Amino acid sequence: MTGDEATNGELDADESVVRRDRFSGGPARDFLSSLAADARIFAADIAVDRAHVVMLAECDVVDDATAGAILAALEEIETAGHDALPDGEDVHEAIETAVVDRVGPDGGRMHTARSRNDEVATCIRYRLREDVFDAIEATLALREVLAEIAEAHAETIMPGYTHLQPAQPTTVAQWALSYESTVARDTARLFDALGRLDASPLGAAAFAGTPFEIDRERTAELLGFSSVLSNATDAVASRDVLLETTGALSTLATTLSGFAEDLIVFANRGFVDLDDDYASTSSIMPQKKNPDTLELVRAVAGDAAASVQGLTTTLKGLPRAYNRDLQRATPHVWATVDAVTQATEVAAGAVATADWNEDSLAGAAGEGFSTATGVADLLAMAGVPFRTAHEIVAEAATAAEVDDGSIREALADAAEAHLEESLEEFVDAEALDAALDPASNVASRDSAGGPAPDAVRDQLAAVGSSIEADRETHADRVCVVESAAERRLEVVSTYV
Ligand code: ARG
């Protein structure tokens, strides 16, 4: 017999204590207990208890006076806090003991028509929903910061890299919006996870339902869940949404790690100066200003990936319906949501307060003949097959010392050799100068999504509305949960 069956409200308080002692009082007590870790779901459990007791009263499973006494006890227990709970295998058992201590054996009626299995699954979803709200908020704030940077730096030319080699000149705005686009999908993935998280397992009982006439829709409503998990066995056994949420967070952390790495490289090259608040110094080398916060942001991706691995490994091969392994699955998601949300906030703060060194960015933008693609494009636009144009420019780049101006001669020679006509037949000197100039080279790339200031302004308009739409969705969802919490307390107060 499990602890759940022992506390099904039909035994008196002393008997249930005896049973618990028999089954979990031995040397493995600490190993079995999740009470300390359950501090995370203390408030959620109180909310779940309230919703359940109200529903039991509304369905005439417990009488109003008993419900009132239990709800009054829950209020006291909430005020006293998690640390004041009596000993127990977990927060569910400890809160129930605290209720019975205050109410007497009738307090045991709280656990009618439920199990710790549906209770814990509901608490996890309830709490994680709040945490995902915070994670989404952090992504929105980061996206806003990136949009502001793009707005301010639509014309700030910088080098763009592939393989960390100078590739083509671009702008700070284009760089910032590239991350905004990725983080926007991270937001979307979190919304997706939230959608599936936002369903109530409560009332599934141990896994196989209950003979009591309960109203699962009502508890879901009181807890602000938008739906009920229909299959009772799935409701208690599955943790796929934890994996999905951790996966979404791990993806976000991976995005952030590349973002942090870019800024670390930019700081190394003198392109950005991090604010002192986001830098550290060395305990021995007095001149050092190190991008430690960004290095830690970069590292969080490792923790998050480890959690995905840990969760997957724990969940793999678990038989239906409930197994205690699940207790060790949950902490992975708490650790991940905390670390990734914090990393998102720190990344936003670091980039929001960094100074972009426009001179060194502009100076480096043309390095390594990064305008070469623009020159090849120019030839191709004049009718030369792109592959031939590519060869001409490649040959000129190899022949010339690009930075001393000899590139024009080298281009003329290479064009002559390949086209049997002079370069001027295809491009005039002015157009060539423009292609070789990083700023006008950038300005010419005005295709949709390109870095030309005009194209960036179009991107910015779309980004602005997508952030606004996501903000609205987020606010609506938070509002549903907050008003459910208010309504729940109103209903509770009618009993107490
Ligand atoms: N502490 C447990 C957990 O986190 C709660 C459920 C215990 N249920 C049981 N049948 N032993 O999973």
XYZ file of C-alpha atoms and ligand atoms in Angstrom:
508
model
C 0.000 0.000 0.000
C 1.365 3.434 -0.827
C 1.386 6.519 1.338
C -1.395 7.840 -0.837
C -3.780 5.062 -0.071
C -2.915 5.440 3.589
C -4.053 9.063 3.557
C -7.229 8.718 1.624
C -9.300 10.352 4.322
C -10.770 7.154 5.602
C -8.229 6.475 8.323
C -7.901 8.528 11.424
C -4.857 10.763 11.762
C -2.959 8.504 14.151
C -3.349 5.494 11.927
C -2.049 7.356 8.866
C 1.011 8.510 10.843
C 1.669 4.930 11.888
C 1.539 3.767 8.280
C 3.866 6.472 7.068
C 6.335 5.683 9.818
C 6.266 2.062 8.879
C 7.013 2.710 5.244
C 9.357 5.683 5.202
C 10.858 6.113 8.631
C 13.912 3.923 8.101
C 17.477 4.688 7.146
C 16.398 5.696 3.621
C 14.199 8.490 4.966
C 16.409 11.328 3.739
C 16.963 9.611 0.447
C 13.227 9.278 -0.095
C 12.359 12.790 0.942
C 11.851 15.626 -1.522
C 10.693 18.007 1.197
C 13.629 20.412 0.905
C 13.453 20.587 -2.897
C 9.671 20.932 -2.670
C 10.059 24.463 -1.262
C 9.830 25.334 -4.929
C 6.245 24.059 -5.140
C 5.050 25.012 -1.641
C 2.887 27.894 -2.877
C 1.660 25.798 -5.795
C 0.639 23.018 -3.429
C -1.338 25.410 -1.250
C -3.097 26.684 -4.387
C -3.813 23.125 -5.538
C -5.107 22.168 -2.082
C -7.408 25.180 -2.033
C -8.801 24.485 -5.485
C -9.321 20.823 -4.649
C -11.066 21.484 -1.321
C -13.345 24.126 -2.835
C -14.280 21.703 -5.607
C -14.906 18.883 -3.093
C -17.243 21.166 -1.180
C -19.024 22.350 -4.325
C -19.511 18.712 -5.363
C -20.766 17.805 -1.865
C -17.920 15.376 -1.304
C -16.973 17.251 1.874
C -19.311 19.487 3.825
C -18.839 23.250 3.837
C -17.827 23.411 7.499
C -15.053 20.870 7.021
C -13.935 22.635 3.865
C -13.885 25.912 5.806
C -11.775 24.410 8.566
C -9.308 22.918 6.084
C -9.100 26.157 4.124
C -8.496 28.138 7.327
C -5.718 25.721 8.254
C -4.182 26.132 4.809
C -4.099 29.861 5.325
C -2.164 29.454 8.553
C 0.169 26.972 6.951
C 0.777 29.342 4.047
C 1.594 32.183 6.417
C 3.962 30.028 8.458
C 5.772 29.062 5.273
C 7.506 25.989 3.966
C 10.203 25.989 6.646
C 7.583 25.645 9.373
C 6.122 22.444 7.912
C 6.234 19.270 9.964
C 8.431 16.475 8.760
C 7.171 14.512 5.807
C 8.243 12.570 2.793
C 7.340 15.535 0.646
C 5.504 18.842 0.730
C 2.158 17.168 -0.011
C 2.408 14.870 2.952
C 3.797 17.607 5.225
C 0.995 20.047 4.373
C -1.591 17.340 4.934
C -0.058 16.523 8.315
C -0.112 20.223 9.186
C -3.793 20.381 8.206
C -4.653 17.303 10.283
C -2.667 18.767 13.207
C -4.909 21.826 13.102
C -8.263 20.370 12.035
C -8.143 16.868 13.471
C -9.005 13.692 11.532
C -11.482 15.592 9.330
C -8.458 17.375 7.875
C -7.657 14.063 6.203
C -10.696 14.610 3.970
C -8.574 17.043 1.957
C -6.946 14.096 0.245
C -10.264 12.592 -0.884
C -10.422 11.772 -4.590
C -6.816 12.557 -5.304
C -3.340 11.154 -4.899
C 0.050 12.721 -4.476
C 0.594 11.586 -8.050
C -1.919 13.965 -9.615
C -1.116 16.512 -6.914
C 2.597 16.721 -7.701
C 2.000 16.726 -11.455
C -0.391 19.664 -10.976
C 2.020 21.538 -8.691
C 4.861 21.169 -11.193
C 2.749 22.484 -14.046
C 1.393 25.312 -11.917
C 4.832 26.486 -10.782
C 6.597 25.897 -14.068
C 3.952 27.940 -15.846
C 4.987 30.938 -13.703
C 8.644 30.249 -14.361
C 8.045 30.035 -18.094
C 6.218 33.369 -17.877
C 9.419 34.818 -16.425
C 11.579 33.169 -19.069
C 9.331 34.560 -21.814
C 9.461 37.995 -20.217
C 13.273 37.799 -20.265
C 13.287 36.935 -23.980
C 10.951 39.842 -24.700
C 13.177 42.255 -22.789
C 16.237 40.995 -24.659
C 14.447 41.406 -27.980
C 13.479 44.961 -27.070
C 17.083 45.780 -26.218
C 18.222 44.301 -29.535
C 15.620 46.328 -31.431
C 16.794 49.502 -29.674
C 20.395 48.772 -30.594
C 19.340 48.185 -34.187
C 17.412 51.452 -34.207
C 20.450 53.343 -32.924
C 22.964 51.572 -35.166
C 21.197 51.159 -38.507
C 24.180 52.847 -40.145
C 26.993 51.648 -37.922
C 29.184 49.622 -40.249
C 30.968 46.613 -38.837
C 32.811 43.586 -40.163
C 30.745 40.475 -40.699
C 32.390 37.099 -40.333
C 32.051 33.568 -41.517
C 34.451 31.022 -40.008
C 35.506 34.010 -37.886
C 37.281 35.366 -40.995
C 36.325 38.771 -42.424
C 33.509 38.032 -44.864
C 31.369 41.032 -45.817
C 30.779 44.376 -44.179
C 27.485 44.554 -42.335
C 25.925 46.739 -39.649
C 25.497 46.515 -35.909
C 21.738 46.717 -36.568
C 21.830 43.679 -38.829
C 23.845 41.753 -36.238
C 21.438 42.740 -33.446
C 18.336 41.901 -35.481
C 19.803 38.537 -36.432
C 19.700 37.608 -32.750
C 16.296 39.201 -32.285
C 14.987 36.859 -34.993
C 16.440 33.789 -33.318
C 15.282 34.797 -29.859
C 11.813 35.446 -31.309
C 11.668 31.746 -32.179
C 12.897 30.947 -28.676
C 9.952 32.964 -27.365
C 7.642 31.048 -29.702
C 9.012 27.704 -28.514
C 8.396 28.752 -24.907
C 4.829 29.770 -25.789
C 4.351 26.370 -27.421
C 5.649 24.583 -24.354
C 3.455 26.786 -22.193
C 0.399 25.823 -24.221
C 0.924 22.154 -23.477
C 2.015 22.825 -19.897
C -1.164 24.722 -19.235
C -3.424 21.715 -18.586
C -4.536 20.279 -15.289
C -3.744 16.715 -14.156
C -5.730 17.193 -10.921
C -8.449 14.647 -10.274
C -6.606 11.878 -12.088
C -5.930 10.451 -8.593
C -3.241 7.763 -8.503
C -3.607 7.198 -12.270
C -6.937 5.463 -12.575
C -9.534 8.010 -11.597
C -11.820 7.974 -8.586
C -15.343 6.845 -7.731
C -16.098 10.257 -6.206
C -18.168 12.621 -8.304
C -15.630 15.333 -8.785
C -15.380 18.227 -11.224
C -11.983 18.308 -12.858
C -12.930 21.277 -15.036
C -13.642 23.278 -11.916
C -10.246 22.686 -10.294
C -8.584 23.472 -13.616
C -10.530 26.733 -13.751
C -9.694 27.630 -10.154
C -6.022 27.080 -10.920
C -6.150 29.077 -14.163
C -5.413 26.077 -16.389
C -6.947 26.327 -19.827
C -7.768 22.629 -20.053
C -7.873 19.283 -18.269
C -5.586 16.396 -19.188
C -8.199 13.935 -20.306
C -6.533 10.586 -19.641
C -5.903 10.079 -15.934
C -2.980 7.749 -16.518
C -1.249 10.139 -18.899
C -1.943 12.968 -16.461
C 0.188 11.477 -13.692
C 2.718 9.456 -15.683
C 3.906 11.807 -18.379
C 6.625 14.411 -18.051
C 7.067 15.078 -21.764
C 6.154 18.719 -21.241
C 9.047 19.056 -18.802
C 11.343 17.729 -21.473
C 9.792 20.036 -24.058
C 10.179 23.061 -21.793
C 13.735 22.166 -20.870
C 14.454 21.594 -24.551
C 13.061 25.019 -25.456
C 15.149 26.586 -22.697
C 18.214 24.684 -23.813
C 17.684 25.978 -27.339
C 17.442 29.514 -25.977
C 20.618 28.942 -23.958
C 22.352 27.786 -27.110
C 21.268 30.975 -28.879
C 22.584 33.003 -25.959
C 25.899 31.186 -25.954
C 26.608 32.263 -29.537
C 25.467 35.768 -28.725
C 27.809 35.885 -25.726
C 30.649 34.500 -27.809
C 30.151 37.214 -30.448
C 30.315 39.906 -27.795
C 33.379 38.321 -26.217
C 35.115 38.391 -29.623
C 33.933 41.955 -30.249
C 35.291 43.033 -26.862
C 38.555 41.301 -27.653
C 38.845 43.276 -30.902
C 37.933 46.586 -29.294
C 34.584 46.826 -31.120
C 32.572 46.975 -27.909
C 33.396 48.143 -24.455
C 31.415 46.330 -21.785
C 30.080 48.271 -18.855
C 32.030 47.654 -15.633
C 28.876 46.110 -14.147
C 29.163 43.272 -16.635
C 32.933 42.808 -16.484
C 35.349 41.456 -13.944
C 38.949 42.127 -13.268
C 41.854 39.867 -12.397
C 43.033 39.357 -8.847
C 46.622 39.654 -10.062
C 46.675 41.517 -13.386
C 45.524 45.047 -12.569
C 44.937 46.117 -16.178
C 42.416 43.364 -16.931
C 38.772 43.867 -17.813
C 37.295 40.491 -18.536
C 33.894 39.629 -20.035
C 33.150 37.088 -17.272
C 29.397 37.576 -17.256
C 29.230 36.695 -20.942
C 31.466 33.697 -20.431
C 29.024 32.465 -17.798
C 26.105 33.088 -20.161
C 27.991 31.003 -22.727
C 28.466 28.234 -20.161
C 24.774 28.016 -19.188
C 24.125 26.284 -22.511
C 26.176 23.408 -21.150
C 24.086 23.157 -17.989
C 20.855 23.298 -19.964
C 21.993 20.623 -22.403
C 23.008 18.479 -19.423
C 19.509 18.862 -17.982
C 17.919 17.749 -21.232
C 20.194 14.737 -21.122
C 19.500 14.081 -17.432
C 15.746 14.357 -17.872
C 15.703 12.196 -20.967
C 17.783 9.535 -19.305
C 15.590 9.507 -16.198
C 12.360 9.377 -18.184
C 13.524 6.791 -20.691
C 11.852 3.434 -20.269
C 9.700 4.396 -17.269
C 6.660 2.144 -17.194
C 3.185 3.493 -16.596
C 1.922 4.924 -14.372
C 3.810 6.557 -11.504
C 7.365 5.771 -10.490
C 9.398 7.563 -7.904
C 12.109 8.238 -10.481
C 9.921 11.185 -11.444
C 10.869 12.933 -8.231
C 14.419 13.202 -9.510
C 13.329 14.377 -12.955
C 11.756 17.621 -11.770
C 14.843 19.393 -10.344
C 16.426 19.414 -13.814
C 13.732 21.712 -15.095
C 13.936 24.077 -12.096
C 17.708 24.391 -12.439
C 17.392 25.033 -16.158
C 14.621 27.603 -16.053
C 16.447 29.557 -13.330
C 19.819 29.517 -15.050
C 18.528 30.268 -18.534
C 16.211 33.072 -17.433
C 19.052 34.665 -15.498
C 21.435 34.238 -18.423
C 18.877 35.919 -20.703
C 18.570 38.865 -18.324
C 22.333 39.195 -17.970
C 22.869 38.979 -21.735
C 20.288 41.745 -22.207
C 21.912 43.898 -19.543
C 25.401 43.381 -20.927
C 24.480 44.333 -24.477
C 22.197 47.196 -23.421
C 25.004 48.865 -21.471
C 27.877 48.126 -23.876
C 29.437 50.929 -25.902
C 29.938 50.303 -29.591
C 33.215 51.742 -30.807
C 32.091 53.055 -34.179
C 35.578 54.064 -35.340
C 37.195 50.727 -34.762
C 34.150 48.962 -36.244
C 34.341 51.112 -39.382
C 38.106 50.648 -39.567
C 37.754 46.885 -39.447
C 34.715 46.671 -41.726
C 36.741 46.606 -44.934
C 39.574 44.441 -43.626
C 40.556 41.315 -45.518
C 39.011 42.614 -48.764
C 35.569 42.037 -47.267
C 34.048 44.086 -50.084
C 35.072 41.418 -52.631
C 31.612 39.858 -52.912
C 30.174 43.294 -53.652
C 32.665 43.732 -56.513
C 31.794 40.303 -57.916
C 28.074 41.176 -57.612
C 28.734 44.384 -59.538
C 30.364 42.480 -62.396
C 27.554 39.946 -62.384
C 24.970 42.721 -62.481
C 26.771 44.040 -65.570
C 26.171 40.716 -67.289
C 29.279 38.679 -66.375
C 28.328 35.158 -65.196
C 28.670 35.164 -61.424
C 31.180 32.297 -61.420
C 33.456 34.222 -63.834
C 33.063 37.361 -61.748
C 34.006 35.339 -58.660
C 37.161 34.085 -60.389
C 38.166 37.564 -61.530
C 37.849 39.013 -58.049
C 39.547 36.010 -56.431
C 42.463 36.320 -58.824
C 42.746 40.057 -58.174
C 42.591 39.462 -54.408
C 45.443 36.987 -54.612
C 47.520 39.271 -56.840
C 46.993 42.504 -54.950
C 47.829 43.921 -51.593
C 44.221 44.829 -51.083
C 44.734 47.635 -48.621
C 47.244 49.712 -50.595
C 44.934 50.558 -53.444
C 46.503 48.161 -55.922
C 43.281 46.163 -55.954
C 41.892 48.366 -58.739
C 44.821 47.524 -60.992
C 44.662 43.863 -60.107
C 40.949 43.835 -60.903
C 41.554 45.520 -64.246
C 44.186 42.900 -65.124
C 42.082 39.972 -64.046
C 39.008 41.298 -65.873
C 41.014 41.818 -69.055
C 42.355 38.277 -68.841
C 38.953 36.678 -68.338
C 36.671 38.918 -70.364
C 39.034 40.029 -73.125
C 37.623 43.471 -72.624
C 38.547 46.236 -70.261
C 36.923 46.432 -66.854
C 35.402 49.841 -67.705
C 33.301 48.198 -70.376
C 31.414 46.552 -67.547
C 31.633 48.848 -64.529
C 32.418 52.501 -64.271
C 34.981 53.796 -61.812
C 32.370 55.374 -59.569
C 30.418 52.134 -59.200
C 33.636 50.278 -58.458
C 34.577 52.814 -55.782
C 31.146 52.354 -54.215
C 31.504 48.577 -54.196
C 34.929 48.893 -52.573
C 33.654 51.259 -49.894
C 32.268 49.300 -46.929
C 29.391 51.719 -46.245
C 28.067 51.917 -49.799
C 28.791 48.219 -50.226
C 26.412 47.608 -47.296
C 23.884 50.134 -48.621
C 23.708 48.253 -51.913
C 22.536 45.052 -50.194
C 18.949 46.160 -49.767
C 17.236 42.872 -50.541
C 14.622 41.833 -47.988
C 16.377 40.983 -44.730
C 19.628 42.575 -45.888
C 21.805 45.006 -43.929
C 21.223 48.131 -46.051
C 19.800 50.768 -43.710
C 16.536 50.855 -45.695
C 16.130 47.090 -45.510
C 16.955 47.193 -41.797
C 14.251 49.792 -41.224
C 11.744 47.444 -42.859
C 12.974 44.626 -40.621
C 12.666 46.916 -37.608
C 9.033 47.690 -38.347
C 8.193 43.980 -38.517
C 10.234 43.253 -35.398
C 8.404 45.985 -33.506
C 5.018 44.484 -34.289
C 6.109 40.936 -33.537
C 7.448 41.942 -30.120
C 4.252 43.842 -29.443
C 2.090 40.853 -30.425
C 4.127 38.517 -28.221
C 3.916 40.986 -25.345
C 0.148 41.001 -25.670
C -0.100 37.212 -25.763
C 2.154 37.047 -22.721
C 0.167 39.648 -20.781
C -3.104 37.878 -21.609
C -1.843 34.557 -20.337
C -0.401 36.038 -17.159
C -3.698 37.833 -16.618
C -5.699 34.587 -16.874
C -3.538 33.001 -14.181
C -3.578 36.060 -11.939
C -7.322 36.504 -12.116
C -7.825 32.795 -11.428
C -5.703 33.255 -8.295
C -7.840 36.212 -7.229
C -11.082 34.357 -7.886
C -9.769 31.322 -6.016
C -9.108 33.424 -2.921
C -12.548 35.022 -3.201
C -14.195 31.611 -3.308
C -12.006 30.386 -0.435
C -13.076 33.368 1.645
C -16.714 32.316 1.354
C -15.875 29.160 3.309
C -13.503 30.530 5.927
N 7.513 13.667 -4.052
C 6.887 12.899 -5.075
C 7.347 13.364 -6.463
O 7.958 14.360 -6.576
C 5.406 13.064 -4.958
C 4.582 11.912 -5.412
C 4.785 10.717 -4.551
N 3.879 9.704 -4.926
C 4.034 8.402 -4.577
N 3.144 7.576 -4.968
N 5.052 8.004 -3.890
O 7.136 12.689 -7.435
